[in-house]
Amino acid sequence: MSPPNVAHSPAPDLVRITRALISVSDKTGLVALGQALAAKGVEILSTGGSAQRLAEAGIPVKEVSDHTGFPEIMDGRVKTLHPRVHGGILARRDIHAEAMTTHDIPPIDLVVVNLYPFEATVSKGADYANCVENIDIGGPAMIRAAAKNHDFVTVVTDPEDYEAVLDELATHDGAVTLKLRRMLAQRAYARTASYDAAISSWLAGQLGETFPPRTTLSGKLSQTLRYGENPHQQAAFYVTGEQRPGVATAIQLQGKELSYNNLNDTDAAFELVAEFERPAVAIIKHANPCGVAEGANLLDAYKQALLCDPVSAFGGIIAVNRPLDAATAEEIAKLFAEVVIAPDADDAARALLATKKNLRVLLTKDVPNPAEPGMMVKQLSGGFLLQNRDNGRISLDDLKVVTKRAPTEQELADLLFAFRVAKHVKSNAIVYAKNGATVGVGAGQMSRVDSARIAAIKSAEAAKAAGLSEPLTKGSVVASDAFFPFADGLLAAAEAGVTAVIQPGGSIRDNDVIAAADEKGLAMVLTGMRHFRH
């Protein structure tokens, strides 16, 4: 079907609002809007609960069923799908005047509609039937019609936009400018697109389709950022509505505006620290951990995490998985950090951190569940990659001992700790750990042996800075996010002083690597699961 080829005159700049149709699920600001429109002499048409709320406030309102001469039917499923409604919205005033007169269709100049709360219904865990009933039909139809005819009609889908419309009505003697009508039309189509995307995704989930033939990504603007990764790049932060604890749902307690890099690094830090059941601290720099530790309490964990690489920790992101206490906050305040993120903070901790005015402090109420499913997206030229969140978890029962010597109980605990950290380090990833703390991290190298060597070098430097007589890697364990393709990476770790190794296995040279471990007297376990992170 092809659209009609219709010639029409240019759109007028100012269009007076004489009649408005209001049908909203979210009634925020409804009464104030109705009062302002009534004061301008605007006739208000409305439906159901919206009409009742306006009438209760003493605002003159006409039920849509009285306007159309046709009652609401089928439990309200059919109420605005009528020529007297859609004709009044879609009619071009320059070429459809005769049809409007012939069929007695008065113009509707303002459409204020927000939709049934489908997303909220799904998030509450409602059953299938209730979710379907919360799929709006008449609302999107009116919104799309009004947006298409924005030359003459103003459409509003968000209570946040009421003020802009009312300001123009006051400024332009009851009229709205073409510029605002076009802007609101764009927002209207974005809203119906995100609504349909939510419905489509939900239905795909109900059908068990992880990757349906078509999919749509949707987000709501949360913050326009000063710039992106670099000052010459523009950037913004959009939220999806997912209620996973983290940067998207956190309350910023204090500090400067978060930057693109702050948001990215803070997300990485909080997802990492959530991996641990005991009190834990993660210090992140450029999305990689420079120190992670568990402890009997946060203060102990923080000190051990900082010991791993105090130089890189400068200007980093600090994440904790427990409410922040005063003693830990006092130590954190000694370091220049960009962001602190925690589930909560007591009054004393808040007061201590408040002395660091530029420090951004985020509180999330909870920590994310590392085992929870979810999707991750990466933009490519001409498309995007979509995959499950890496929620893989390795336990003691998953480990396979492949060397002559089995790990000790302490080595096993440290191996599991190191492998959880390695999951959050850019590949190729090597993590040395001892007593529940990282003692060396090698990230993002093109060669795994280079990552092993770099981590050992940084560990030696940290030990020297702390006044220790030997590298922190002495007597540690090592985790590799993927298999050792050759024995050289393992041997580099052995030279650093490790006693045990955890790695996925799966290389054609596994036997060579295992033999090298046996020769050095190391214990080695295989996980059968890798954790590449690019």
Coordinates of C-alpha atoms in Angstrom, one line a residue, residues 34-484:
G34 CA -6.6 21.0 33.0
Q35 CA -6.9 24.2 35.0
A36 CA -4.5 26.0 32.7
L37 CA -6.2 24.8 29.6
A38 CA -9.7 25.7 30.9
A39 CA -8.4 29.2 31.8
K40 CA -7.5 29.6 28.2
G41 CA -11.0 28.6 27.1
V42 CA -9.9 25.3 25.7
E43 CA -12.6 22.6 25.4
I44 CA -11.4 19.4 27.1
L45 CA -12.4 16.0 25.9
S46 CA -11.4 13.1 28.1
T47 CA -12.0 9.4 29.0
G48 CA -12.6 7.3 32.1
G49 CA -10.4 8.1 35.1
S50 CA -8.9 11.2 33.5
A51 CA -12.3 12.7 33.0
Q52 CA -13.4 11.8 36.5
R53 CA -10.2 13.4 38.0
L54 CA -10.7 16.6 36.0
A55 CA -14.4 16.8 36.9
E56 CA -13.7 16.3 40.6
A57 CA -11.3 19.2 40.4
G58 CA -14.2 21.4 39.0
I59 CA -12.7 21.6 35.5
P60 CA -15.2 21.5 32.7
V61 CA -14.8 18.3 30.7
K62 CA -16.7 16.4 28.0
E63 CA -16.6 12.6 27.9
V64 CA -15.3 11.2 24.6
S65 CA -18.4 9.0 24.3
D66 CA -20.5 12.2 24.4
H67 CA -18.3 13.7 21.7
T68 CA -18.5 10.7 19.4
G69 CA -22.1 9.8 20.2
F70 CA -20.9 6.2 20.7
P71 CA -20.4 4.5 24.1
E72 CA -17.3 2.9 25.3
I73 CA -17.6 -0.9 24.6
M74 CA -15.8 -4.1 25.2
D75 CA -14.7 -3.2 28.7
G76 CA -13.2 0.0 27.5
R77 CA -11.1 -1.6 24.7
V78 CA -13.0 0.5 22.1
K79 CA -13.6 4.1 23.1
T80 CA -11.4 6.5 21.1
L81 CA -11.1 4.4 17.9
H82 CA -13.8 6.6 16.1
P83 CA -13.8 8.9 13.1
R84 CA -14.9 11.9 15.2
V85 CA -11.7 11.4 17.2
H86 CA -9.2 10.4 14.6
G87 CA -10.7 12.6 12.0
G88 CA -10.3 15.6 14.3
I89 CA -6.7 14.6 15.0
L90 CA -5.6 13.7 11.5
A91 CA -7.4 16.3 9.4
R92 CA -5.1 18.8 7.7
R93 CA -6.8 22.2 8.2
D94 CA -5.7 23.4 4.8
I95 CA -7.1 20.7 2.7
H96 CA -9.6 18.7 4.7
A97 CA -11.9 21.5 5.9
E98 CA -14.8 20.4 3.6
A99 CA -14.6 16.8 4.8
M100 CA -14.6 18.0 8.4
T101 CA -17.7 20.1 7.8
T102 CA -19.5 17.4 5.8
H103 CA -19.0 14.7 8.5
D104 CA -19.3 17.1 11.5
I105 CA -15.8 16.5 12.7
P106 CA -14.5 19.3 14.9
P107 CA -10.7 19.7 15.1
I108 CA -8.7 18.4 18.0
D109 CA -5.6 20.6 18.4
L110 CA -3.9 19.1 21.5
V111 CA -3.6 15.4 22.3
V112 CA -2.3 14.5 25.8
V113 CA -1.9 10.8 26.1
N114 CA 0.3 8.5 28.2
L115 CA 0.0 4.8 27.9
Y116 CA -1.2 1.9 30.0
P117 CA 1.6 0.9 32.3
F118 CA 2.7 -2.2 30.4
E119 CA 6.4 -2.0 31.5
A120 CA 5.4 -1.6 35.1
T121 CA 2.9 -4.4 35.0
V122 CA 5.6 -6.8 33.6
S123 CA 8.2 -5.7 36.2
K124 CA 5.7 -6.5 39.0
G125 CA 5.5 -10.1 37.7
A126 CA 1.9 -10.0 36.6
D127 CA 0.5 -13.0 34.8
Y128 CA 0.2 -13.3 31.0
A129 CA -3.5 -12.2 30.8
N130 CA -2.9 -9.0 32.9
C131 CA 0.2 -8.1 30.9
V132 CA -1.8 -8.4 27.7
E133 CA -4.7 -6.3 29.1
N134 CA -2.1 -3.6 29.8
I135 CA -1.1 -3.3 26.1
D136 CA -2.6 0.0 25.0
I137 CA -4.1 0.2 21.6
G138 CA -6.1 3.4 21.4
G139 CA -3.4 5.4 23.1
P140 CA -0.6 4.7 20.6
A141 CA -3.1 5.1 17.7
M142 CA -3.9 8.7 18.9
I143 CA -0.3 9.5 19.7
R144 CA 0.9 8.4 16.2
A145 CA -1.9 10.2 14.5
A146 CA -1.3 13.5 16.3
A147 CA 2.5 13.2 15.8
K148 CA 2.0 12.6 12.0
N149 CA -0.2 15.7 11.8
H150 CA 2.1 17.9 13.9
D151 CA 1.7 20.6 11.3
F152 CA -1.5 21.3 13.1
V153 CA -1.7 19.2 16.2
T154 CA 0.4 19.3 19.4
V155 CA 1.0 15.9 21.0
V156 CA 2.2 15.3 24.6
T157 CA 3.2 11.9 26.0
D158 CA 5.1 12.9 29.1
P159 CA 4.0 15.0 32.1
E160 CA 7.5 16.6 32.0
D161 CA 6.4 18.4 28.8
Y162 CA 3.3 20.0 30.2
E163 CA 5.2 23.1 31.3
A164 CA 6.7 23.7 27.8
V165 CA 3.3 23.6 26.2
L166 CA 1.7 25.9 28.9
D167 CA 4.6 28.4 28.6
E168 CA 4.0 28.7 24.8
L169 CA 0.2 29.1 25.4
A170 CA 1.0 31.9 27.7
T171 CA 3.6 33.5 25.4
H172 CA 1.7 33.2 22.2
D173 CA -1.9 33.9 23.3
G174 CA -3.1 30.3 23.3
A175 CA -1.0 29.0 20.5
V176 CA 1.9 26.6 20.1
T177 CA 4.9 27.0 17.8
L178 CA 5.8 24.6 14.9
K179 CA 9.2 24.1 16.5
L180 CA 7.7 22.7 19.7
R181 CA 5.1 20.7 17.8
R182 CA 7.9 19.0 15.8
M183 CA 10.0 18.3 18.9
L184 CA 7.0 16.8 20.7
A185 CA 6.2 14.7 17.6
Q186 CA 9.7 13.2 17.7
R187 CA 9.3 12.4 21.4
A188 CA 5.9 10.8 20.7
Y189 CA 7.2 8.4 18.1
A190 CA 10.1 7.6 20.4
R191 CA 7.7 6.7 23.2
T192 CA 5.5 4.5 21.0
A193 CA 8.6 2.8 19.6
S194 CA 9.9 2.0 23.1
Y195 CA 6.5 0.8 24.2
D196 CA 6.3 -1.6 21.2
A197 CA 9.8 -2.7 21.9
A198 CA 8.9 -3.6 25.5
I199 CA 5.9 -5.5 24.3
S200 CA 7.9 -7.3 21.6
S201 CA 10.7 -8.3 24.0
W202 CA 8.2 -9.5 26.6
L203 CA 6.4 -11.7 24.1
A204 CA 9.7 -13.1 22.8
G205 CA 10.6 -14.0 26.4
Q206 CA 7.2 -15.7 26.8
L207 CA 7.9 -17.7 23.7
G208 CA 11.4 -18.6 24.8
E209 CA 13.1 -16.7 22.0
T210 CA 16.3 -15.2 23.2
F211 CA 17.2 -13.8 19.7
P212 CA 14.0 -13.1 17.7
P213 CA 14.2 -12.3 14.0
R214 CA 13.8 -8.6 14.9
T215 CA 14.7 -6.8 18.1
T216 CA 14.7 -3.2 19.2
L217 CA 16.8 -1.4 21.9
S218 CA 15.1 1.3 23.8
G219 CA 16.2 3.8 26.5
K220 CA 15.2 7.0 28.2
L221 CA 17.6 9.9 28.4
S222 CA 18.9 10.1 32.0
Q223 CA 21.7 12.6 31.5
T224 CA 23.4 14.6 28.8
L225 CA 27.1 14.3 29.5
R226 CA 29.7 17.0 29.1
Y227 CA 31.5 14.8 26.6
G228 CA 32.3 11.1 25.9
E229 CA 35.5 9.2 26.4
N230 CA 37.3 12.2 25.0
P231 CA 36.4 15.9 25.0
H232 CA 35.8 16.0 21.2
Q233 CA 33.1 13.3 21.5
Q234 CA 29.5 13.9 22.5
A235 CA 27.7 11.5 24.8
A236 CA 24.6 10.9 26.9
F237 CA 23.4 8.3 29.4
Y238 CA 20.2 6.4 28.7
V239 CA 18.4 4.1 31.1
T240 CA 16.4 1.0 30.1
G241 CA 14.1 0.8 33.1
E242 CA 15.9 -2.4 34.3
Q243 CA 15.9 -2.3 38.1
R244 CA 19.3 -3.9 38.5
P245 CA 21.2 -2.1 41.4
G246 CA 23.9 0.0 39.9
V247 CA 24.7 3.4 38.3
A248 CA 21.4 3.6 36.5
T249 CA 19.3 3.3 39.7
A250 CA 21.7 4.9 42.2
I251 CA 21.1 8.1 44.1
Q252 CA 24.1 10.5 43.8
L253 CA 24.7 11.8 47.3
Q254 CA 27.3 14.4 46.5
G255 CA 30.0 15.4 44.1
K256 CA 30.4 16.6 40.6
E257 CA 28.4 15.5 37.6
L258 CA 29.3 11.9 36.5
S259 CA 31.2 11.7 33.3
Y260 CA 31.0 9.0 30.5
N261 CA 34.2 7.3 31.9
N262 CA 32.9 7.6 35.5
L263 CA 29.7 5.8 34.6
N264 CA 31.5 3.1 32.7
D265 CA 34.1 2.5 35.3
T266 CA 31.7 2.6 38.2
D267 CA 29.4 0.1 36.6
A268 CA 32.5 -2.2 36.1
A269 CA 33.5 -1.7 39.8
F270 CA 30.1 -2.5 41.3
E271 CA 29.5 -5.5 39.1
L272 CA 32.8 -6.9 40.2
V273 CA 32.4 -6.3 44.0
A274 CA 29.0 -7.9 43.8
E275 CA 30.7 -11.2 43.1
F276 CA 31.6 -11.7 46.7
E277 CA 29.6 -12.9 49.7
R278 CA 32.0 -11.6 52.4
P279 CA 32.7 -7.8 52.8
A280 CA 34.6 -6.8 49.7
V281 CA 36.2 -3.7 48.0
A282 CA 37.1 -3.2 44.4
I283 CA 39.2 -0.3 43.1
I284 CA 38.9 0.2 39.4
K285 CA 40.9 2.3 36.9
H286 CA 39.8 2.4 33.2
A287 CA 37.3 -0.4 33.7
N288 CA 40.0 -2.8 35.1
P289 CA 40.6 -3.7 38.7
C290 CA 43.8 -2.4 40.3
G291 CA 42.9 -3.9 43.6
V292 CA 40.2 -6.3 45.0
A293 CA 40.0 -7.9 48.4
E294 CA 37.6 -9.6 50.8
G295 CA 38.0 -9.1 54.5
A296 CA 36.4 -9.6 57.9
N297 CA 35.1 -6.0 57.4
L298 CA 35.2 -3.3 54.8
L299 CA 38.2 -1.5 56.4
D300 CA 40.3 -4.7 56.2
A301 CA 39.2 -5.3 52.6
Y302 CA 39.9 -1.8 51.6
K303 CA 43.5 -1.8 53.0
Q304 CA 44.3 -5.1 51.2
A305 CA 42.8 -3.9 47.9
L306 CA 44.8 -0.7 48.0
L307 CA 48.0 -2.5 48.8
C308 CA 47.8 -4.3 45.4
D309 CA 48.5 -1.2 43.3
P310 CA 48.3 2.1 45.2
V311 CA 49.8 4.0 42.3
S312 CA 47.0 3.0 39.9
A313 CA 44.3 3.5 42.6
F314 CA 44.9 7.2 42.5
G315 CA 41.9 8.8 40.7
G316 CA 40.1 5.5 40.6
I317 CA 36.6 4.2 41.4
I318 CA 36.0 2.5 44.7
A319 CA 33.1 0.0 45.1
V320 CA 32.0 -1.8 48.3
N321 CA 29.4 -4.5 48.8
R322 CA 28.3 -3.5 52.3
P323 CA 26.9 -0.2 53.7
L324 CA 29.9 2.1 54.1
D325 CA 31.0 2.7 57.7
A326 CA 32.9 5.6 59.2
A327 CA 36.3 3.8 59.6
T328 CA 36.4 2.8 56.0
A329 CA 35.2 6.2 54.8
E330 CA 37.9 7.8 56.8
E331 CA 40.5 5.7 55.0
I332 CA 38.9 6.3 51.6
A333 CA 39.0 10.0 52.2
K334 CA 42.8 9.9 52.4
L335 CA 42.9 8.8 48.7
F336 CA 42.0 10.9 45.7
A337 CA 39.2 9.0 44.1
E338 CA 36.6 9.9 41.5
V339 CA 33.6 7.9 42.7
V340 CA 32.6 5.8 45.6
I341 CA 29.6 3.4 45.1
A342 CA 28.0 1.5 47.9
P343 CA 24.6 0.0 48.9
D344 CA 24.4 2.6 51.6
A345 CA 26.4 4.6 54.1
D346 CA 25.9 5.5 57.7
D347 CA 25.6 9.1 58.9
A348 CA 29.2 9.2 60.1
A349 CA 30.5 7.9 56.8
R350 CA 28.4 10.4 54.8
A351 CA 29.8 13.3 57.0
L352 CA 33.4 12.2 56.4
L353 CA 33.0 11.8 52.6
A354 CA 31.2 15.2 52.5
T355 CA 34.5 16.9 53.3
K356 CA 35.7 15.7 49.8
K357 CA 33.3 18.0 47.9
N358 CA 34.3 16.8 44.4
L359 CA 34.1 13.1 45.3
R360 CA 31.0 11.5 43.7
V361 CA 29.2 9.3 46.1
L362 CA 26.5 6.9 44.8
L363 CA 24.2 4.8 46.9
T364 CA 22.3 1.9 45.4
K365 CA 20.2 0.3 48.3
D366 CA 21.4 -3.2 47.2
V367 CA 24.0 -5.0 45.2
P368 CA 23.4 -6.7 41.8
N369 CA 23.0 -10.5 41.6
P370 CA 26.0 -11.8 39.6
A371 CA 24.1 -14.9 38.7
E372 CA 21.0 -13.0 37.3
P373 CA 20.4 -13.3 33.6
G374 CA 20.5 -10.2 31.3
M375 CA 21.6 -9.0 27.9
M376 CA 24.6 -7.0 26.8
V377 CA 24.9 -5.0 23.6
K378 CA 27.9 -3.8 21.6
Q379 CA 27.6 -1.4 18.7
L380 CA 29.3 -2.3 15.4
S381 CA 29.3 -0.5 12.1
G382 CA 26.0 -1.4 10.5
G383 CA 24.7 -3.4 13.4
F384 CA 25.2 -4.6 17.0
L385 CA 26.2 -7.7 18.9
L386 CA 23.8 -9.0 21.5
Q387 CA 24.8 -11.6 24.1
N388 CA 23.8 -12.9 27.5
R389 CA 25.4 -11.2 30.5
D390 CA 28.4 -13.3 31.7
N391 CA 26.7 -14.7 34.8
G392 CA 28.8 -17.9 34.8
R393 CA 29.8 -19.0 38.3
I394 CA 32.4 -21.6 39.2
S395 CA 32.2 -23.5 42.5
L396 CA 34.4 -26.0 44.2
D397 CA 32.4 -28.8 42.7
D398 CA 33.2 -27.5 39.2
L399 CA 37.0 -27.7 39.6
K400 CA 39.0 -30.5 38.1
V401 CA 42.5 -31.2 39.6
V402 CA 44.9 -32.1 36.8
T403 CA 48.3 -32.0 38.5
K404 CA 50.0 -34.5 40.8
R405 CA 49.6 -32.1 43.7
A406 CA 46.1 -31.0 44.7
P407 CA 45.5 -27.5 46.0
T408 CA 45.3 -26.9 49.7
E409 CA 42.1 -25.6 51.3
Q410 CA 43.5 -22.0 51.4
E411 CA 44.8 -22.3 47.8
L412 CA 41.3 -23.4 46.7
A413 CA 39.7 -20.4 48.3
D414 CA 42.2 -18.0 46.7
L415 CA 41.9 -19.7 43.3
L416 CA 38.1 -19.2 43.3
F417 CA 38.5 -15.6 44.4
A418 CA 41.1 -14.9 41.7
F419 CA 39.0 -16.5 39.0
R420 CA 36.0 -14.3 40.0
V421 CA 38.2 -11.3 39.7
A422 CA 39.6 -12.4 36.3
K423 CA 36.1 -12.5 35.0
H424 CA 36.1 -8.7 35.3
V425 CA 39.5 -8.0 33.9
K426 CA 40.0 -7.2 30.2
S427 CA 41.5 -10.1 28.2
N428 CA 44.1 -11.4 28.2
A429 CA 43.6 -11.4 32.0
I430 CA 46.0 -12.7 34.7
V431 CA 45.2 -12.3 38.4
Y432 CA 47.5 -13.1 41.3
A433 CA 45.8 -13.5 44.6
K434 CA 46.7 -14.4 48.2
N435 CA 44.5 -14.6 51.3
G436 CA 41.4 -13.2 49.6
A437 CA 43.1 -10.2 48.0
T438 CA 44.6 -9.5 44.6
V439 CA 48.4 -9.0 44.7
G440 CA 48.9 -8.4 40.9
V441 CA 46.7 -7.8 37.9
G442 CA 47.7 -8.0 34.3
A443 CA 45.0 -6.8 31.9
G444 CA 44.3 -6.3 28.2
Q445 CA 47.5 -7.5 26.7
M446 CA 47.8 -9.2 23.3
S447 CA 49.9 -12.0 24.8
R448 CA 48.9 -13.9 28.0
V449 CA 52.6 -14.2 29.0
D450 CA 52.9 -10.4 28.8
S451 CA 49.9 -10.1 31.2
A452 CA 51.6 -12.5 33.6
R453 CA 54.8 -10.6 33.5
I454 CA 53.2 -7.2 33.9
A455 CA 51.2 -8.3 36.8
A456 CA 54.3 -9.6 38.5
I457 CA 56.2 -6.4 37.8
K458 CA 53.4 -4.3 39.3
S459 CA 53.3 -6.6 42.3
A460 CA 57.0 -6.2 42.9
E461 CA 56.6 -2.4 42.7
A462 CA 53.7 -2.4 45.2
A463 CA 55.7 -4.5 47.6
K464 CA 58.6 -2.1 47.4
A465 CA 56.3 0.9 48.0
A466 CA 55.0 -0.9 51.1
G467 CA 58.5 -1.6 52.4
L468 CA 58.2 -5.4 52.0
S469 CA 61.2 -7.6 51.4
E470 CA 59.7 -9.8 48.7
P471 CA 57.0 -9.4 46.0
L472 CA 53.4 -9.8 47.0
T473 CA 53.1 -12.7 44.4
K474 CA 55.4 -14.9 46.5
G475 CA 53.2 -17.7 47.7
S476 CA 50.2 -16.5 45.8
V477 CA 47.9 -18.3 43.3
V478 CA 47.2 -17.2 39.8
A479 CA 44.0 -17.2 37.6
S480 CA 43.8 -17.0 33.9
D481 CA 40.6 -16.0 32.2
A482 CA 41.3 -18.4 29.3
F483 CA 43.6 -21.3 28.7
F484 CA 47.4 -21.0 28.5

